[in-house]
Short mmCIF file of N, CA and C in Angstrom, two decimals:
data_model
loop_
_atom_site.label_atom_id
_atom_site.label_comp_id
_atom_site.label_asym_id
_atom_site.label_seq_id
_atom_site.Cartn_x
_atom_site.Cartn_y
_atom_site.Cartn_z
N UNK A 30 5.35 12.65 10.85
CA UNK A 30 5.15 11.22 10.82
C UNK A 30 4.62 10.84 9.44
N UNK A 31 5.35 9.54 8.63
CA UNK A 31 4.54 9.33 7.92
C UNK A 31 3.35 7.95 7.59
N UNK A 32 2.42 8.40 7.54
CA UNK A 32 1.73 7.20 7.22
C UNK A 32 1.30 7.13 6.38
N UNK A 33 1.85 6.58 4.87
CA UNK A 33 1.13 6.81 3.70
C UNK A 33 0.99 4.71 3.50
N UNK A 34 -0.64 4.74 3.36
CA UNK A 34 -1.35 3.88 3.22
C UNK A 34 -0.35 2.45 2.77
N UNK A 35 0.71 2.60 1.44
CA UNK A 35 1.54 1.25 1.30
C UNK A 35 2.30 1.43 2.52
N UNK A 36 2.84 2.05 3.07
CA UNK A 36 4.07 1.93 3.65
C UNK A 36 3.39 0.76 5.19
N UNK A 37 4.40 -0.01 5.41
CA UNK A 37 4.25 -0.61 6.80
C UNK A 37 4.69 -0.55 7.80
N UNK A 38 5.37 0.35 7.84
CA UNK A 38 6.09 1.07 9.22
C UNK A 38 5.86 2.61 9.48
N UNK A 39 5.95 2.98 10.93
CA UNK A 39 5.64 4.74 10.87
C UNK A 39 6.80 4.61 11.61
N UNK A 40 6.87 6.21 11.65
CA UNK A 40 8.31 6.87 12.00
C UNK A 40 7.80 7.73 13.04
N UNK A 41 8.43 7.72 14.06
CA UNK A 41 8.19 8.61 15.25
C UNK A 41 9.21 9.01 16.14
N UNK A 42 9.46 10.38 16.91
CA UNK A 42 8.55 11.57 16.58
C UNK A 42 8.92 11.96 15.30
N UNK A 43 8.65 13.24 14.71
CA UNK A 43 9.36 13.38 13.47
C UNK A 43 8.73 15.07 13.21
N UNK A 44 9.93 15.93 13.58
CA UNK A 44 11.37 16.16 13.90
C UNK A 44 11.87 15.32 15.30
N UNK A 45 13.14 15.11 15.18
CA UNK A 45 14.16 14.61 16.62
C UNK A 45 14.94 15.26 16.52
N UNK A 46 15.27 15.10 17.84
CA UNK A 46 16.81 15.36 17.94
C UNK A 46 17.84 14.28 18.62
N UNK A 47 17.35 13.11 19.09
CA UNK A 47 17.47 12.22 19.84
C UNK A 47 17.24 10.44 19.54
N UNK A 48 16.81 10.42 19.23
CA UNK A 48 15.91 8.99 19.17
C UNK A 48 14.70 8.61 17.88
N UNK A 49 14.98 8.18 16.72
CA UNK A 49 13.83 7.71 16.06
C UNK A 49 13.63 6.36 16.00
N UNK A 50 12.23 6.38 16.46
CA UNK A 50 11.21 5.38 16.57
C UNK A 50 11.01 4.91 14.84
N UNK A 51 10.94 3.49 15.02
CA UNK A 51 10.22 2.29 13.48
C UNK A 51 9.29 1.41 14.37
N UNK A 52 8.46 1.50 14.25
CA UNK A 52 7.28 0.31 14.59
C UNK A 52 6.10 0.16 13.54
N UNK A 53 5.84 -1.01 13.53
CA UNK A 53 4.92 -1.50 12.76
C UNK A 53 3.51 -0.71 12.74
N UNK A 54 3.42 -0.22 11.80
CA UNK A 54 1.77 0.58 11.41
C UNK A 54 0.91 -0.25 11.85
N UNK A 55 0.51 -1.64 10.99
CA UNK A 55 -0.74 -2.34 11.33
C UNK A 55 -0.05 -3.78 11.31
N UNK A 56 -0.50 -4.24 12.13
CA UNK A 56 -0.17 -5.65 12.48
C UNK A 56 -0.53 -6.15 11.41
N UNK A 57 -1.60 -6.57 10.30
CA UNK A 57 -2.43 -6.73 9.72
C UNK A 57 -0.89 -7.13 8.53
N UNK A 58 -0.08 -6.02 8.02
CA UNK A 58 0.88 -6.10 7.04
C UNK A 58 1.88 -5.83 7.43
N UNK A 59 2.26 -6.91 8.61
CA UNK A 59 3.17 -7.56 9.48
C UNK A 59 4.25 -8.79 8.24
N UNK A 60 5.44 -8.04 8.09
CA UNK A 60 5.89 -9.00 7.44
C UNK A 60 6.32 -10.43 7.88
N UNK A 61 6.52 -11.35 6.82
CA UNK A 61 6.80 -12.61 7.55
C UNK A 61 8.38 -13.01 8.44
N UNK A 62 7.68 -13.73 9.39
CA UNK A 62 8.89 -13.81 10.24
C UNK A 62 10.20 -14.09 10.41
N UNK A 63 10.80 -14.42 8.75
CA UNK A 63 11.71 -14.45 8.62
C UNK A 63 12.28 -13.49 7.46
N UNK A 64 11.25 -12.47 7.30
CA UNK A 64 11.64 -11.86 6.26
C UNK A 64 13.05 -10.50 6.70
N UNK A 65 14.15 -10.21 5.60
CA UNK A 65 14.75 -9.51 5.96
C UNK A 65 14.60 -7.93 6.24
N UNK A 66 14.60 -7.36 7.65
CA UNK A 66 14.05 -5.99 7.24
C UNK A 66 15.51 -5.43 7.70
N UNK A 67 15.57 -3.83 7.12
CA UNK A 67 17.22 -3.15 7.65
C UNK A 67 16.32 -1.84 7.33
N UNK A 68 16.74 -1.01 7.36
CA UNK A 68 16.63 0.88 7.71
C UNK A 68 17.64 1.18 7.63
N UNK A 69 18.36 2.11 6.77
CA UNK A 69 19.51 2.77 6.46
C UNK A 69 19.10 4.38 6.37
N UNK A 70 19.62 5.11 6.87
CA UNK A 70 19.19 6.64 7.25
C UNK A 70 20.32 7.54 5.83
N UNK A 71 19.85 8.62 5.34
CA UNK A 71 20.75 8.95 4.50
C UNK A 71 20.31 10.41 4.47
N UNK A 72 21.46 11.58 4.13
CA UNK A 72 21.34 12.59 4.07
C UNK A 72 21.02 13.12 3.02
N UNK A 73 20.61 14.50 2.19
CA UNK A 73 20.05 14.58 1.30
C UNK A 73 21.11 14.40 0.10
N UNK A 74 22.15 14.23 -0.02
CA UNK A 74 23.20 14.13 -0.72
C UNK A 74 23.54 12.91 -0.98
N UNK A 75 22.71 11.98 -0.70
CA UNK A 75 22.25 10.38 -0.52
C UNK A 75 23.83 9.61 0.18
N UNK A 76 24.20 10.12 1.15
CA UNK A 76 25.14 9.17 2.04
C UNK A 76 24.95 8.83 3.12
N UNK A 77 25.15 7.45 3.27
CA UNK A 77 24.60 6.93 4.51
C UNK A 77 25.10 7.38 5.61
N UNK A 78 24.30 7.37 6.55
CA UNK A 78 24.65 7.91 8.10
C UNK A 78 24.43 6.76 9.01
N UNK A 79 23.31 6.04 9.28
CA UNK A 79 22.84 5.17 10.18
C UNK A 79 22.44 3.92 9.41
N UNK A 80 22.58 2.45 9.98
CA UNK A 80 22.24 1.50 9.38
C UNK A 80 21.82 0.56 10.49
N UNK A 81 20.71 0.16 10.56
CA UNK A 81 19.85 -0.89 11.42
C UNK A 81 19.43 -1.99 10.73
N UNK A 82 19.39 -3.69 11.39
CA UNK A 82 18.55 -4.31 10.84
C UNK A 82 17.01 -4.21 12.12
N UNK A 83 16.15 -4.36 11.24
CA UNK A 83 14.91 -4.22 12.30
C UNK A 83 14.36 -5.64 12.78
N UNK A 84 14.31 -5.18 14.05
CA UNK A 84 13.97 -6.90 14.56
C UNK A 84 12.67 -7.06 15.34
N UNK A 85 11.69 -8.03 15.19
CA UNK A 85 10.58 -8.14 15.86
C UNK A 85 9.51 -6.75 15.47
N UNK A 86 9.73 -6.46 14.36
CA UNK A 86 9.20 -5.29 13.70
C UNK A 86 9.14 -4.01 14.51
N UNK A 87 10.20 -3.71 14.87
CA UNK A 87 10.77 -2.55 15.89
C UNK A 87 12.23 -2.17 15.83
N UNK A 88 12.44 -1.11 16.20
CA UNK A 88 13.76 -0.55 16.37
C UNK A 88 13.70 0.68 16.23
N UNK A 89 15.08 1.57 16.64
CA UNK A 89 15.66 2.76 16.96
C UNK A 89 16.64 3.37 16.24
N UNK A 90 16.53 4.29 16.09
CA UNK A 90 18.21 4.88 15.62
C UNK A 90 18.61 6.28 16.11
N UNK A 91 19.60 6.30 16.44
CA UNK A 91 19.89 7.05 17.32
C UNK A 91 20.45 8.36 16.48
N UNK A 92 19.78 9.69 16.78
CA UNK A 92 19.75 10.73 15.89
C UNK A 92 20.73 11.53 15.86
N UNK A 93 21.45 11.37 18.01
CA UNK A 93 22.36 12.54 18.46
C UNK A 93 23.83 12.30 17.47
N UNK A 94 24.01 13.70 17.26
CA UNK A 94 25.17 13.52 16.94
C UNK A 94 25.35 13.87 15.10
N UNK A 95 23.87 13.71 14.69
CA UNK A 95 23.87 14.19 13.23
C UNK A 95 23.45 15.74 13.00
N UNK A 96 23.80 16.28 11.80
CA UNK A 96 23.63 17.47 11.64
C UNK A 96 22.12 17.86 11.31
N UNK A 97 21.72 19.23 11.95
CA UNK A 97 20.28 19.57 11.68
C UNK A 97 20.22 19.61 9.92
N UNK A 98 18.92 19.22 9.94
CA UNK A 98 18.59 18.83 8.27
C UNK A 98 17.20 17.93 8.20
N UNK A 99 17.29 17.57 6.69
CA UNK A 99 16.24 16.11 6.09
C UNK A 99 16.74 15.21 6.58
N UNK A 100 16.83 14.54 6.27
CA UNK A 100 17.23 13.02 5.96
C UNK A 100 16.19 11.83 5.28
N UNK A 101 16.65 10.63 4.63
CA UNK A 101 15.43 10.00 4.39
C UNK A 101 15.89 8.84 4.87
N UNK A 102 14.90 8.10 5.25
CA UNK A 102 15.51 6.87 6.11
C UNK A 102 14.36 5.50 5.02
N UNK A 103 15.66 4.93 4.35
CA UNK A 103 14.65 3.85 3.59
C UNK A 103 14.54 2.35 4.11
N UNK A 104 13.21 1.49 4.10
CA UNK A 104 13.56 0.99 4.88
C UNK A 104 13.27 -0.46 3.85
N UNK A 105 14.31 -1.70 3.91
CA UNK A 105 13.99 -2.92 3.20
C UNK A 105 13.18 -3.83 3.36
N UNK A 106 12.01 -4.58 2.89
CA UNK A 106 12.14 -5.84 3.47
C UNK A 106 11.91 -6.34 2.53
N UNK A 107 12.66 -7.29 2.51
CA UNK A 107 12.84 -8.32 1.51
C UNK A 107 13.36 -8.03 -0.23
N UNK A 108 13.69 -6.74 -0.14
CA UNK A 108 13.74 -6.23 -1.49
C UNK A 108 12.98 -5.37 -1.73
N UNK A 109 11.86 -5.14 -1.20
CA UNK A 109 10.41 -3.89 -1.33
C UNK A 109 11.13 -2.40 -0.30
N UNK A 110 11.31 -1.64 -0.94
CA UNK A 110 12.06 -0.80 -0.32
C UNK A 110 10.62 0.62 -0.07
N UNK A 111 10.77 1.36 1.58
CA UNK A 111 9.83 2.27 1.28
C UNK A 111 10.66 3.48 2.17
N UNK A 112 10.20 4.63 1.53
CA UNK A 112 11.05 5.84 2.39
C UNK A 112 10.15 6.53 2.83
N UNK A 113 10.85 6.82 4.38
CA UNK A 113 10.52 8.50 4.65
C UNK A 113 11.09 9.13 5.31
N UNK A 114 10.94 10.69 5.02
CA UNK A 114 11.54 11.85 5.22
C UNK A 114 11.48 11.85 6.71
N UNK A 115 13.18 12.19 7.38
CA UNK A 115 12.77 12.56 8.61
C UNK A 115 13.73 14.24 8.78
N UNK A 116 13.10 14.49 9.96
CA UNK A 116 14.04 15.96 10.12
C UNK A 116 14.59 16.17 11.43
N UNK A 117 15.71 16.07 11.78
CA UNK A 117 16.83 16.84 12.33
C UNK A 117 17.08 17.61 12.77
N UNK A 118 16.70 17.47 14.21
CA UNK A 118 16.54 19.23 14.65
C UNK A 118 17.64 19.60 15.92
#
């Protein structure tokens, strides 16, 4: 999981094999409600695999079906882009 202090979203569980979790770290740096957020998942060879927009500061992406590995899943809002590493199991 990462929670590094800028970032505003955590990632959970982390390894999957199934299902990754985006929910909001701290309500506190809750972006604004119309701001654009998306999550695009990418392999280490930087090609996209998965693409979400995130809504109500939540969402999923669905893991089955990708190859065991990294991946980094970056996520937008508004132009402020933050990554993290997930793994593939």
């Amino acid at each position: 999981m990462t929670t590094e202090s800028n970032n505003t979203f955590v990632i959970y569980p982390n390894s999957t094999s199934t299902i990754i979790n985006i929910a909001l770290l701290d309500e506190t740096k809750a972006p604004a409600k119309k701001a654009s957020i998306t999550g695009k998942l990418y392999d280490l060879n930087n090609i996209e695999k998965r693409a979400i927009v995130i809504k109500d500061n939540k969402a999923q992406i669905d893991s089955s079906g990708l190859n065991r590995g990294v991946y980094v899943l970056k996520i937008d809002i508004d132009g402020k882009v933050e990554s993290h590493q997930i793994i593939v199991k």
